[in-house]
Each structure stands twice: as C-alpha cells, then as structure tokens.
Amino acid sequence: MHRYLKLASGLFSWTLRIVCAGHLGAQYLCEFTETRGESMLPTLQARHDFVYANRTHRLGRGLDMGDIVVAVKPSDPDHNVCKRISGMPGDVILVDPSSSSTVSNSVSTCERNDGFNKFVVVPEGHVWVTGDNLSHSLDSRSYMWLPMGLIKGKVSAAASLDQGLFDKDGKFWFFNLRWLKRNFEDEP
Ligand SMILES: *[C@@H]1O[C@H](CO)[C@@H](O)[C@H](O)[C@H]1NC(C)=O
Ligand SMILES: *[C@@H]1O[C@H](CO)[C@@H](O)[C@H](O)[C@H]1NC(C)=O
C-alpha cells in the first residue's frame, strides 16, 4: 500500500509539474509541497494535500470575501500560509470574539485584558485572513491584517496525494481533486 501511494503521488506530482511547466506556467503558481497543519480543516487536510493557485489574483487582484489565498507568511518570508479572506479593506473586524475578555476599544482595557476583544478597521491594500479551523489557526487574529502585496494567488483547487485514483466504491476520483469555492456571498 505504501509503495503504491508513493508511486501514485510521484506520478501525480510529475504530471502537474509538466502541466505547470507548459503553457499554464505563466498563469499558475503550483504548490507541490504538502500543505501542513490543521488550520484549514476541514477544507484542506492537515497533511498530503496540495493546492493549486491562480496567479492572476496575485497581489490581491480581483479577490473578495471568502476566497482562499496563498500568501507569504508575514512573520517568515521563507514560508507560505494558506488562509481564507474574512475581511476586505474598510471592513470593521472584531479581532477575536472567542476571547474571554469583554469587548473594548479603550487602550488601557485592552492592555489589561488579552487585547484581542476589540474592533479594528482593515486598512486599504490589506485583507483580514483566518483559517477555516479557527481554534487551530495562526492568522490575522495574531498578526493583524495581511498586506495584499504578500498574496501569491487564489487557491482554486486542491488534491489529496494520499487518496489514490479511486474512491472506496471503485469510482475514479483522481486524488480527490476538487475545486474550492468562495464560501461567502453578499445578499443580492
Ligand atoms: C481543528 O483541528 C483539530 C486538531 O487537528 C481537530 O481536532 C478539529 O477537528 C479541527 N476542527 C475542524 C473544524 O475541523
Ligand atoms: C484564473 O483567474 C482568472 C481571473 O479570475 C480567470 O479568468 C481564469 O479562468 C482562472 N483560471 C482558472 C483555470 O481557474
């Protein structure tokens, strides 16, 4: 089983490498490294998932609430983060509603408490990002707004390298390849 998995994931990774090296290369940023971490559960697995990002949307172009992005990690330029946009420029955000302290915008109260339970306005050229698994995500709630300049692309698909070519019922499902959609729509 393990050998099959290695072979299958190797094949898949190479197929994508070739596709990306071809005419799609200019348009796509291809992430081959596994996404690691629980922060985007259940949308992305904690391991063995890789994502496929559309570079047309780099620097935040044409992005909106609910889009998933790959961006340079603000605290570490050698690493990327994969998060969902949960606030656009000008939006008023309650930093961390799960925080135990009472809501306050007074600096002294924030200093006395943990400082998270306050409202902020996302500045122009920035977005607010959070992981889908709020209890296991390091995101805007700790590093505040993300400059759009750090956004490398919009994640439009994901696949799971540990899933194989067929599902439990023997149906072809190609590593659970799936499109990831914006999960937020404004009221019409
Ligand atoms: C968040 O991650 C933890 C740790 O892996 C996991 O137990 C929990 O089920 C996850 N939450 C969601 C919503 O998937
Ligand atoms: C990439 O994004 C652009 C702009 O939204 C869109 O026109 C194009 O179809 C996207 N490519 C894919 C394959 O999703």
mmCIF file of C-alpha atoms in Angstrom, residues 12-148:
data_model
loop_
_atom_site.group_PDB
_atom_site.id
_atom_site.type_symbol
_atom_site.label_atom_id
_atom_site.label_comp_id
_atom_site.label_asym_id
_atom_site.label_seq_id
_atom_site.Cartn_x
_atom_site.Cartn_y
_atom_site.Cartn_z
ATOM 1 C CA PHE A 12 0.669 12.935 -9.876
ATOM 2 C CA SER A 13 3.261 15.428 -8.793
ATOM 3 C CA TRP A 14 5.194 14.955 -12.032
ATOM 4 C CA THR A 15 2.089 15.245 -14.157
ATOM 5 C CA LEU A 16 1.363 18.568 -12.544
ATOM 6 C CA ARG A 17 4.931 19.711 -12.837
ATOM 7 C CA ILE A 18 4.811 19.106 -16.545
ATOM 8 C CA VAL A 19 1.449 20.825 -16.907
ATOM 9 C CA CYS A 20 2.699 23.801 -14.937
ATOM 10 C CA ALA A 21 5.957 23.994 -16.830
ATOM 11 C CA GLY A 22 3.953 24.200 -20.016
ATOM 12 C CA HIS A 23 1.697 26.961 -21.186
ATOM 13 C CA LEU A 24 -0.035 27.230 -17.841
ATOM 14 C CA GLY A 25 3.197 28.096 -16.094
ATOM 15 C CA ALA A 26 2.828 31.820 -16.526
ATOM 16 C CA GLN A 27 -0.691 31.808 -15.181
ATOM 17 C CA TYR A 28 -0.387 29.417 -12.283
ATOM 18 C CA LEU A 29 1.633 29.132 -9.227
ATOM 19 C CA CYS A 30 1.928 25.476 -8.453
ATOM 20 C CA GLU A 31 2.433 24.369 -4.920
ATOM 21 C CA PHE A 32 3.868 20.885 -4.699
ATOM 22 C CA THR A 33 4.834 20.860 -1.110
ATOM 23 C CA GLU A 34 2.179 19.359 1.088
ATOM 24 C CA THR A 35 0.059 21.813 2.962
ATOM 25 C CA ARG A 36 0.870 21.093 6.572
ATOM 26 C CA GLY A 37 -1.165 21.954 9.582
ATOM 27 C CA GLU A 38 -4.690 21.832 10.816
ATOM 28 C CA SER A 39 -5.572 25.474 10.202
ATOM 29 C CA MET A 40 -7.678 24.904 7.057
ATOM 30 C CA LEU A 41 -9.561 21.807 8.227
ATOM 31 C CA PRO A 42 -11.999 20.597 7.018
ATOM 32 C CA THR A 43 -11.425 22.325 3.652
ATOM 33 C CA LEU A 44 -7.856 21.103 3.388
ATOM 34 C CA GLN A 45 -6.382 18.039 5.063
ATOM 35 C CA ALA A 46 -3.692 18.552 7.680
ATOM 36 C CA ARG A 47 -1.265 16.523 5.545
ATOM 37 C CA HIS A 48 -0.836 15.244 1.990
ATOM 38 C CA ASP A 49 -2.962 17.950 0.399
ATOM 39 C CA PHE A 50 -1.500 20.240 -2.146
ATOM 40 C CA VAL A 51 -3.133 23.303 -3.574
ATOM 41 C CA TYR A 52 -3.297 24.852 -6.948
ATOM 42 C CA ALA A 53 -3.270 28.637 -7.017
ATOM 43 C CA ASN A 54 -4.306 31.027 -9.784
ATOM 44 C CA ARG A 55 -1.642 33.687 -10.211
ATOM 45 C CA THR A 56 -3.978 36.093 -11.967
ATOM 46 C CA HIS A 57 -5.062 37.013 -8.465
ATOM 47 C CA ARG A 58 -1.597 37.711 -7.072
ATOM 48 C CA LEU A 59 -1.223 40.935 -5.070
ATOM 49 C CA GLY A 60 -4.877 40.547 -4.183
ATOM 50 C CA ARG A 61 -6.217 41.386 -7.643
ATOM 51 C CA GLY A 62 -9.916 40.625 -8.037
ATOM 52 C CA LEU A 63 -10.195 38.843 -4.701
ATOM 53 C CA ASP A 64 -13.175 39.016 -2.403
ATOM 54 C CA MET A 65 -14.545 37.782 0.901
ATOM 55 C CA GLY A 66 -14.471 34.025 1.180
ATOM 56 C CA ASP A 67 -11.651 33.412 -1.301
ATOM 57 C CA ILE A 68 -8.789 31.164 -0.205
ATOM 58 C CA VAL A 69 -5.321 32.558 -0.840
ATOM 59 C CA VAL A 70 -1.682 31.519 -0.665
ATOM 60 C CA ALA A 71 0.473 34.306 0.740
ATOM 61 C CA VAL A 72 3.933 34.855 2.093
ATOM 62 C CA LYS A 73 3.860 34.403 5.843
ATOM 63 C CA PRO A 74 4.192 37.903 7.331
ATOM 64 C CA SER A 75 6.490 36.746 10.114
ATOM 65 C CA ASP A 76 8.632 34.473 7.920
ATOM 66 C CA PRO A 77 9.229 35.279 4.216
ATOM 67 C CA ASP A 78 10.552 31.758 3.577
ATOM 68 C CA HIS A 79 7.183 30.194 4.258
ATOM 69 C CA ASN A 80 3.709 30.454 2.803
ATOM 70 C CA VAL A 81 0.363 30.454 4.502
ATOM 71 C CA CYS A 82 -2.933 29.285 3.101
ATOM 72 C CA LYS A 83 -5.925 31.124 4.576
ATOM 73 C CA ARG A 84 -9.377 32.383 3.724
ATOM 74 C CA ILE A 85 -10.193 36.085 3.328
ATOM 75 C CA SER A 86 -12.651 37.061 6.047
ATOM 76 C CA GLY A 87 -12.360 40.834 5.825
ATOM 77 C CA MET A 88 -11.879 43.324 2.993
ATOM 78 C CA PRO A 89 -10.352 46.839 3.152
ATOM 79 C CA GLY A 90 -12.639 49.113 5.141
ATOM 80 C CA ASP A 91 -14.386 46.259 6.950
ATOM 81 C CA VAL A 92 -14.769 46.500 10.699
ATOM 82 C CA ILE A 93 -13.476 43.347 12.361
ATOM 83 C CA LEU A 94 -13.895 42.056 15.879
ATOM 84 C CA VAL A 95 -10.410 40.609 16.307
ATOM 85 C CA ASP A 96 -11.260 37.555 18.342
ATOM 86 C CA PRO A 97 -14.842 37.093 19.515
ATOM 87 C CA SER A 98 -13.872 33.815 21.216
ATOM 88 C CA SER A 99 -11.577 35.749 23.516
ATOM 89 C CA SER A 100 -12.799 35.679 27.096
ATOM 90 C CA SER A 101 -12.343 39.372 27.876
ATOM 91 C CA THR A 102 -15.160 41.881 27.445
ATOM 92 C CA VAL A 103 -15.302 43.886 24.216
ATOM 93 C CA SER A 104 -13.375 47.119 24.483
ATOM 94 C CA ASN A 105 -11.611 49.667 22.344
ATOM 95 C CA SER A 106 -10.016 51.502 25.196
ATOM 96 C CA VAL A 107 -6.260 51.034 25.064
ATOM 97 C CA SER A 108 -5.920 50.629 28.793
ATOM 98 C CA THR A 109 -8.641 47.969 28.978
ATOM 99 C CA CYS A 110 -7.087 46.126 26.025
ATOM 100 C CA GLU A 111 -3.719 46.183 27.732
ATOM 101 C CA ARG A 112 -5.204 44.904 30.946
ATOM 102 C CA ASN A 113 -7.067 42.143 29.127
ATOM 103 C CA ASP A 114 -5.540 39.985 26.420
ATOM 104 C CA GLY A 115 -6.022 42.780 23.865
ATOM 105 C CA PHE A 116 -7.955 40.633 21.373
ATOM 106 C CA ASN A 117 -11.521 41.565 22.051
ATOM 107 C CA LYS A 118 -11.611 44.853 20.176
ATOM 108 C CA PHE A 119 -12.755 46.231 16.841
ATOM 109 C CA VAL A 120 -10.310 47.222 14.096
ATOM 110 C CA VAL A 121 -10.785 48.622 10.588
ATOM 111 C CA VAL A 122 -8.899 46.830 7.811
ATOM 112 C CA PRO A 123 -6.769 49.471 6.007
ATOM 113 C CA GLU A 124 -6.691 49.940 2.225
ATOM 114 C CA GLY A 125 -4.446 47.439 0.453
ATOM 115 C CA HIS A 126 -4.884 44.832 3.178
ATOM 116 C CA VAL A 127 -7.180 41.903 3.921
ATOM 117 C CA TRP A 128 -8.164 40.033 7.045
ATOM 118 C CA VAL A 129 -7.409 36.301 6.810
ATOM 119 C CA THR A 130 -8.387 33.383 9.010
ATOM 120 C CA GLY A 131 -8.057 29.618 8.856
ATOM 121 C CA ASP A 132 -11.238 27.569 8.494
ATOM 122 C CA ASN A 133 -10.272 25.764 11.692
ATOM 123 C CA LEU A 134 -10.404 28.809 13.952
ATOM 124 C CA SER A 135 -9.237 27.011 17.070
ATOM 125 C CA HIS A 136 -6.083 25.727 15.356
ATOM 126 C CA SER A 137 -5.054 28.625 13.143
ATOM 127 C CA LEU A 138 -2.426 31.312 13.445
ATOM 128 C CA ASP A 139 -3.778 34.157 11.334
ATOM 129 C CA SER A 140 -4.848 37.808 11.286
ATOM 130 C CA ARG A 141 -6.036 37.426 14.852
ATOM 131 C CA SER A 142 -2.382 37.348 15.845
ATOM 132 C CA TYR A 143 -0.531 39.145 13.021
ATOM 133 C CA MET A 144 -3.395 41.537 12.118
ATOM 134 C CA TRP A 145 -4.204 42.461 8.517
ATOM 135 C CA LEU A 146 -2.234 40.948 5.664
ATOM 136 C CA PRO A 147 -0.775 43.290 3.006
ATOM 137 C CA MET A 148 -2.233 42.315 -0.386
#
